[in-house]
Amino acid sequence: MGLAGEDHGPARAREQFLRGGPVEGAVRSPILDSWQRSRSLGLSPDGCELPYSEDLDLDGRLVRAAVPVLDRLQSRFAGRNMNVSLADGRGAVLQRRFGEPSLVRHLAAIQSVPGFVFAERFGGTNGIGLALAERQLINVFGAEHFAERSQSNACAAIPVRDLLSGRIEGVLCFGYPLTDTDAALNTVIRKAAGAIERRLLEQSSTRERALLEAYLEARRRAPSGDTSGNGQPVELAESGLDWRDQMILKEKATELITSAQRAAVEVSLPGGRRVTLLSRPVTSASGVEGIAIEAVLPSTHQRLAVPAGAGTPAATPVEQALTPAMLLPEQLPDAGSGPAVATARRPGTPSAAGLPDTAGHTAPDTATSGLVLLGEPEVGKYAVAARRRLELLSEASTRIGTTLDVSRTARELAEMAVPRLADFVTIDLPEAVLRGEEPTDPRSGLHRTVVHGIRDDCPFYPAGEPVALRPTTPQLRCLAAGEPVLEPDLRAATGWIGQDPGHAQRLLDHHVHSLIAVPLLARGIALGVASFYRSTDPAPFGDDDRSLAQELATRAAICIDNARRYTREHTMVLALQRSLLPHSFPEQNAVEVAHRYMPAASGVGGDWFDVIPLSGTRTALIVGDVVGHGMHAAATMGRLRIAARNFAELDLGPDEVLTHLDNLVGRLDRDEDTAEAATAGPGIIGATCLYAIYDPTSQQCVMARSGHPPPAIVHPDGTVTFPDLPAGPPLGLGGLPFETAAFHLPEGSQLVLYTDGLLQDRHRDFDAALDRLRQAVAHPDRSPEDTCEAVLRSVVPPHPTDDIALLVARTHALDPQRIATWDVPADPARVSGIRAAVTRRLAEWGLDEVVFATELLLSELVTNAIRYGTEPIQVRLLHDRTLICEVSDASSTAPHLRRAATTDEGGRGLFLVAQLTQSWGTRYTADGKIIWAECALEAPGGKPGTAEVCFDDIPAI
């Protein structure tokens, strides 16, 4: 509430507004909108002249309904400076009452005489005009009035509606001095308007009674037996029609009343029965015109018995609003809300239609008839419209929100509204909502997400483009207020036109004439705005349309918010998933790899893959799948991938790696079971894995799998095989061993590893998908990248229900000329000969710069093997990206690096090896062990160099 004052409140804001200054936030939104409209109409505070209308209905329905209420208000406000006025739907005052009768002598004519029109386009911001514009209860205080003459007054005004049609029939307004402002007046005016509306409704019931009396009188005057079906009249409840049949007939009868014409329509009922509905015009003695709908049933040879108490079930409030429960004439309510309806009495009593009792049997080959509905055509139109609105809302509950996609959900809202509510719909959402985030300010960063209509030639801003709207537009006004904004006449919508006059004129040229802007509110958050436009229907949007648009938008907003939250969670999980997957692979020469990861349409899962370089130029390839979707599956996948890398670093075989992973999953599952019992969270269901090691020196590939699909092997000749690899149990079951299988892969072969989401889909056969995979990869000349693309194009389902990991590796072989092997007798005296042979071979390879370091480490490794190992002893050099030195023996004991004390005579050899190499380690074989060491062949800058040894770090001998 604002009071007029010289230095504060609306008075100061109004002065600033009239000077052209900004006043947003300093005055209430409805008042500011009205000021802007008043100024755009060319009104001035001193020049708001009100027209006088002599075309007044001073004895119409509205006045007759309001007079008793106005009398009570006049009595209630006796002795107070209160002016109570009643205006019609144009804003023309029909009645005035004063709490203090002497006021009429001191007021200007426009405040005391009926006939002056207070519409906003004439008087600017005022109670009656603003109530018509906003279509709700409003208050205007002092300087909030646009006209200078009203600055010291305050008022409360509320629309008065016809409860049958929802149409605004008039406005009730209280005017009083600003100093008498009282919040309780809003309660009083609401109750008074409600009383007038109920009296209007009673008048409708009276008209319906008159129509029913006219219908009964016509039936009484009709010749005996002259019914619409040339048969015996009967009550519907006694005709064998159950309540479902009667509801079908009543819906069709309502449409016939709307047509206001004589008609005969055949209606099909469940079970193959047919009933003919006849419409007859009826006119009451007072001149009320209506339509009576009779049902003519086909001839029957045996009347269906109706159990006691059977009939139409109790109507819900919604059904009562559409078509009241079937009542006898004397049972018609005082405040009916739809077409009058007649139904059956018990046998032995007069019927509602004035027809004789028809209990018992009907003569064969005769037709029967009965009254279904009776009402005025206009009322029938409102009933049909109300039913269609309910049907639209019911259908919207199933058709909006079918997916968890924000844009698709918004489009479903538009598709539901066109053409049954609007001809065109545009939906603008902030970019943050499209990303799944919560918008900080829904009025900024809007993007046109949907444009949908009955045709494509209407020049709305296109979808996909940012939309910068001014604060005066209906769209931003509805977002600011959190309420729908109705613009029944866009030619007078100055805020809408002011956004882009040229664009607005093009829309008007396409006959777009009415707009409802509705905020998309969900859980207190504004997610955007939906705009409903009408062009083909000459009737502008009304309050019922605004309520329907708001209900549709509210339902859609909940679905959009659900989709937004899902998008946010999906984005977070996908980001986690991608962060846990490898972004690049270490450089190695054993295989050339390409990979793809595709999340499922319904959510991110736990699929993963990795490429891990191992000692001896070997490379490990791994693909796994954690059962389930979401954050939990992605996090579990990350833990398994890291664990698999750690186990691989130990140079374990595929079966041993899977055994360790199996134990890990079992421990994780037990931990999750404990956590689940405390938090009701999901536990690990299981995981599958395929682990393969390829050795380019022997071109052998050793594999093991745990419940995972076998890989595809593409041979150099194009043959595709799926090796018979022992399946093994899924990870986490425990207690069962894993088996390995070895395969020879000639150079140029391709190894295709994948997860089951690539082949399994409920819409296709697994074997057919396997054949498509075989055809897609059967091109050995393709690069791994091209193979991945071919698989995605031809094998991946359109909307995968599970995520997919794909890893394609083309094998390479290490040139035998780059491999050197020597058998070493267990004699220390032979070590010098091995050093000399190694030096010659390094010279042949052009690796003179690493001769010194290689001699030192080989001397240490060979000496240790002779001293502590078991024959046979062998030395192998591999010239790959690095120089790899391997010393193998038949012993299973491995040395350990330690720092020797100054008094120790030994223990410094492995420390020296660690200083000379970039990495070293031990791997076990079926025949013993291998101690290996890698020497870098390039300096950090990428140029050939020697391994530098810092002897200062080696303890003195």
PDB file of C-alpha atoms in Angstrom, residues 26-158:
ATOM      1  CA  ALA A  26       9.414   2.088  -6.621  1.00  0.00           C
ATOM      2  CA  VAL A  27       5.798   1.345  -7.541  1.00  0.00           C
ATOM      3  CA  ARG A  28       3.701  -1.775  -7.784  1.00  0.00           C
ATOM      4  CA  SER A  29       3.862  -3.668 -11.066  1.00  0.00           C
ATOM      5  CA  PRO A  30       0.125  -3.404 -12.024  1.00  0.00           C
ATOM      6  CA  ILE A  31       0.194   0.345 -11.378  1.00  0.00           C
ATOM      7  CA  LEU A  32       3.351   0.874 -13.403  1.00  0.00           C
ATOM      8  CA  ASP A  33       1.971  -1.196 -16.272  1.00  0.00           C
ATOM      9  CA  SER A  34      -1.207   0.908 -16.228  1.00  0.00           C
ATOM     10  CA  TRP A  35       0.792   4.159 -16.169  1.00  0.00           C
ATOM     11  CA  GLN A  36       2.763   3.001 -19.192  1.00  0.00           C
ATOM     12  CA  ARG A  37      -0.392   2.045 -21.046  1.00  0.00           C
ATOM     13  CA  SER A  38      -1.994   5.378 -20.159  1.00  0.00           C
ATOM     14  CA  ARG A  39       0.974   7.310 -21.466  1.00  0.00           C
ATOM     15  CA  SER A  40       1.158   5.224 -24.641  1.00  0.00           C
ATOM     16  CA  LEU A  41      -2.524   6.030 -25.250  1.00  0.00           C
ATOM     17  CA  GLY A  42      -1.666   9.737 -25.244  1.00  0.00           C
ATOM     18  CA  LEU A  43      -3.430  10.506 -21.955  1.00  0.00           C
ATOM     19  CA  SER A  44      -2.273  13.329 -19.715  1.00  0.00           C
ATOM     20  CA  PRO A  45      -2.981  13.670 -15.971  1.00  0.00           C
ATOM     21  CA  ASP A  46      -4.939  16.872 -16.581  1.00  0.00           C
ATOM     22  CA  GLY A  47      -6.745  15.669 -19.685  1.00  0.00           C
ATOM     23  CA  CYS A  48      -8.409  12.384 -18.708  1.00  0.00           C
ATOM     24  CA  GLU A  49     -11.898  13.279 -19.907  1.00  0.00           C
ATOM     25  CA  LEU A  50     -14.449  10.521 -19.401  1.00  0.00           C
ATOM     26  CA  PRO A  51     -17.113   9.945 -22.069  1.00  0.00           C
ATOM     27  CA  TYR A  52     -20.745   9.747 -21.068  1.00  0.00           C
ATOM     28  CA  SER A  53     -22.866   6.890 -22.384  1.00  0.00           C
ATOM     29  CA  GLU A  54     -26.638   6.927 -22.580  1.00  0.00           C
ATOM     30  CA  ASP A  55     -26.715   3.334 -23.792  1.00  0.00           C
ATOM     31  CA  LEU A  56     -27.138   1.825 -20.331  1.00  0.00           C
ATOM     32  CA  ASP A  57     -29.017  -1.311 -19.325  1.00  0.00           C
ATOM     33  CA  LEU A  58     -30.376   0.026 -16.041  1.00  0.00           C
ATOM     34  CA  ASP A  59     -32.777  -2.869 -15.597  1.00  0.00           C
ATOM     35  CA  GLY A  60     -30.664  -5.749 -16.888  1.00  0.00           C
ATOM     36  CA  ARG A  61     -29.552  -8.966 -15.238  1.00  0.00           C
ATOM     37  CA  LEU A  62     -26.535  -7.357 -13.596  1.00  0.00           C
ATOM     38  CA  VAL A  63     -28.501  -4.526 -12.007  1.00  0.00           C
ATOM     39  CA  ARG A  64     -31.277  -6.840 -10.821  1.00  0.00           C
ATOM     40  CA  ALA A  65     -28.723  -9.126  -9.216  1.00  0.00           C
ATOM     41  CA  ALA A  66     -26.744  -6.261  -7.654  1.00  0.00           C
ATOM     42  CA  VAL A  67     -29.507  -4.012  -6.243  1.00  0.00           C
ATOM     43  CA  PRO A  68     -30.091  -5.990  -3.007  1.00  0.00           C
ATOM     44  CA  VAL A  69     -26.368  -6.242  -2.430  1.00  0.00           C
ATOM     45  CA  LEU A  70     -25.872  -2.525  -3.061  1.00  0.00           C
ATOM     46  CA  ASP A  71     -28.702  -1.778  -0.613  1.00  0.00           C
ATOM     47  CA  ARG A  72     -26.926  -3.805   2.091  1.00  0.00           C
ATOM     48  CA  LEU A  73     -23.623  -2.067   1.372  1.00  0.00           C
ATOM     49  CA  GLN A  74     -25.254   1.339   1.598  1.00  0.00           C
ATOM     50  CA  SER A  75     -26.653   0.390   4.984  1.00  0.00           C
ATOM     51  CA  ARG A  76     -23.298  -1.014   6.132  1.00  0.00           C
ATOM     52  CA  PHE A  77     -21.421   2.173   5.213  1.00  0.00           C
ATOM     53  CA  ALA A  78     -24.079   4.569   6.526  1.00  0.00           C
ATOM     54  CA  GLY A  79     -22.537   7.827   7.717  1.00  0.00           C
ATOM     55  CA  ARG A  80     -19.137   7.151   6.061  1.00  0.00           C
ATOM     56  CA  ASN A  81     -17.544   8.896   3.106  1.00  0.00           C
ATOM     57  CA  MET A  82     -17.953   5.802   0.952  1.00  0.00           C
ATOM     58  CA  ASN A  83     -18.944   5.786  -2.713  1.00  0.00           C
ATOM     59  CA  VAL A  84     -20.140   2.349  -3.929  1.00  0.00           C
ATOM     60  CA  SER A  85     -20.496   2.034  -7.697  1.00  0.00           C
ATOM     61  CA  LEU A  86     -21.495  -0.716 -10.086  1.00  0.00           C
ATOM     62  CA  ALA A  87     -20.182  -0.589 -13.667  1.00  0.00           C
ATOM     63  CA  ASP A  88     -20.898  -2.792 -16.656  1.00  0.00           C
ATOM     64  CA  GLY A  89     -18.333  -4.735 -18.681  1.00  0.00           C
ATOM     65  CA  ARG A  90     -17.412  -1.566 -20.628  1.00  0.00           C
ATOM     66  CA  GLY A  91     -16.643   0.398 -17.460  1.00  0.00           C
ATOM     67  CA  ALA A  92     -19.832   2.499 -17.669  1.00  0.00           C
ATOM     68  CA  VAL A  93     -21.282   3.170 -14.200  1.00  0.00           C
ATOM     69  CA  LEU A  94     -24.820   1.797 -13.773  1.00  0.00           C
ATOM     70  CA  GLN A  95     -25.512   2.434 -10.074  1.00  0.00           C
ATOM     71  CA  ARG A  96     -24.051   4.605  -7.331  1.00  0.00           C
ATOM     72  CA  ARG A  97     -24.672   4.403  -3.586  1.00  0.00           C
ATOM     73  CA  PHE A  98     -23.286   6.665  -0.877  1.00  0.00           C
ATOM     74  CA  GLY A  99     -22.702   5.940   2.796  1.00  0.00           C
ATOM     75  CA  GLU A 100     -23.280   9.632   3.516  1.00  0.00           C
ATOM     76  CA  PRO A 101     -26.136  10.833   1.234  1.00  0.00           C
ATOM     77  CA  SER A 102     -24.976  14.452   1.425  1.00  0.00           C
ATOM     78  CA  LEU A 103     -21.827  13.494  -0.497  1.00  0.00           C
ATOM     79  CA  VAL A 104     -23.728  13.589  -3.772  1.00  0.00           C
ATOM     80  CA  ARG A 105     -24.114  17.360  -3.468  1.00  0.00           C
ATOM     81  CA  HIS A 106     -20.358  17.925  -3.173  1.00  0.00           C
ATOM     82  CA  LEU A 107     -19.020  15.505  -5.785  1.00  0.00           C
ATOM     83  CA  ALA A 108     -18.401  16.174  -9.441  1.00  0.00           C
ATOM     84  CA  ALA A 109     -20.804  14.656 -11.902  1.00  0.00           C
ATOM     85  CA  ILE A 110     -18.361  11.935 -12.970  1.00  0.00           C
ATOM     86  CA  GLN A 111     -18.269  10.746  -9.335  1.00  0.00           C
ATOM     87  CA  SER A 112     -21.981  10.923  -8.634  1.00  0.00           C
ATOM     88  CA  VAL A 113     -23.959  10.403 -11.852  1.00  0.00           C
ATOM     89  CA  PRO A 114     -24.328   7.014 -13.640  1.00  0.00           C
ATOM     90  CA  GLY A 115     -23.297   6.816 -17.282  1.00  0.00           C
ATOM     91  CA  PHE A 116     -19.649   7.921 -17.230  1.00  0.00           C
ATOM     92  CA  VAL A 117     -17.233   5.336 -18.670  1.00  0.00           C
ATOM     93  CA  PHE A 118     -14.157   4.673 -16.510  1.00  0.00           C
ATOM     94  CA  ALA A 119     -12.348   2.368 -18.942  1.00  0.00           C
ATOM     95  CA  GLU A 120      -8.566   2.718 -18.700  1.00  0.00           C
ATOM     96  CA  ARG A 121      -8.260   4.037 -22.238  1.00  0.00           C
ATOM     97  CA  PHE A 122     -10.315   7.102 -21.188  1.00  0.00           C
ATOM     98  CA  GLY A 123      -9.520   7.644 -17.505  1.00  0.00           C
ATOM     99  CA  GLY A 124      -6.032   6.210 -17.178  1.00  0.00           C
ATOM    100  CA  THR A 125      -5.186   4.342 -14.003  1.00  0.00           C
ATOM    101  CA  ASN A 126      -8.336   4.062 -11.871  1.00  0.00           C
ATOM    102  CA  GLY A 127     -10.186   1.377  -9.947  1.00  0.00           C
ATOM    103  CA  ILE A 128     -12.829   0.333 -12.480  1.00  0.00           C
ATOM    104  CA  GLY A 129     -10.545   0.567 -15.510  1.00  0.00           C
ATOM    105  CA  LEU A 130      -7.680  -1.323 -13.863  1.00  0.00           C
ATOM    106  CA  ALA A 131      -9.998  -4.073 -12.556  1.00  0.00           C
ATOM    107  CA  LEU A 132     -11.173  -4.634 -16.135  1.00  0.00           C
ATOM    108  CA  ALA A 133      -7.596  -4.602 -17.450  1.00  0.00           C
ATOM    109  CA  GLU A 134      -6.121  -6.876 -14.763  1.00  0.00           C
ATOM    110  CA  ARG A 135      -9.332  -8.919 -14.411  1.00  0.00           C
ATOM    111  CA  GLN A 136      -8.907  -9.303 -10.666  1.00  0.00           C
ATOM    112  CA  LEU A 137      -9.293  -7.437  -7.373  1.00  0.00           C
ATOM    113  CA  ILE A 138      -7.141  -4.307  -7.370  1.00  0.00           C
ATOM    114  CA  ASN A 139      -6.445  -1.349  -5.086  1.00  0.00           C
ATOM    115  CA  VAL A 140      -5.432   2.123  -6.207  1.00  0.00           C
ATOM    116  CA  PHE A 141      -4.181   4.592  -3.597  1.00  0.00           C
ATOM    117  CA  GLY A 142      -3.844   8.344  -3.998  1.00  0.00           C
ATOM    118  CA  ALA A 143      -1.040   9.241  -6.371  1.00  0.00           C
ATOM    119  CA  GLU A 144      -1.255   5.835  -8.019  1.00  0.00           C
ATOM    120  CA  HIS A 145      -4.204   7.297  -9.957  1.00  0.00           C
ATOM    121  CA  PHE A 146      -3.144   8.705 -13.290  1.00  0.00           C
ATOM    122  CA  ALA A 147      -5.603  11.610 -13.289  1.00  0.00           C
ATOM    123  CA  GLU A 148      -4.852  14.633 -11.124  1.00  0.00           C
ATOM    124  CA  ARG A 149      -8.424  14.857  -9.850  1.00  0.00           C
ATOM    125  CA  SER A 150      -8.177  11.523  -8.028  1.00  0.00           C
ATOM    126  CA  GLN A 151      -4.939  12.085  -6.118  1.00  0.00           C
ATOM    127  CA  SER A 152      -6.626  12.343  -2.720  1.00  0.00           C
ATOM    128  CA  ASN A 153      -8.832   9.275  -3.157  1.00  0.00           C
ATOM    129  CA  ALA A 154      -8.404   5.537  -2.822  1.00  0.00           C
ATOM    130  CA  CYS A 155     -10.489   2.722  -4.202  1.00  0.00           C
ATOM    131  CA  ALA A 156     -10.927  -1.041  -4.315  1.00  0.00           C
ATOM    132  CA  ALA A 157     -12.515  -2.660  -7.374  1.00  0.00           C
ATOM    133  CA  ILE A 158     -13.266  -6.236  -8.335  1.00  0.00           C
TER     134      ILE A 158
END
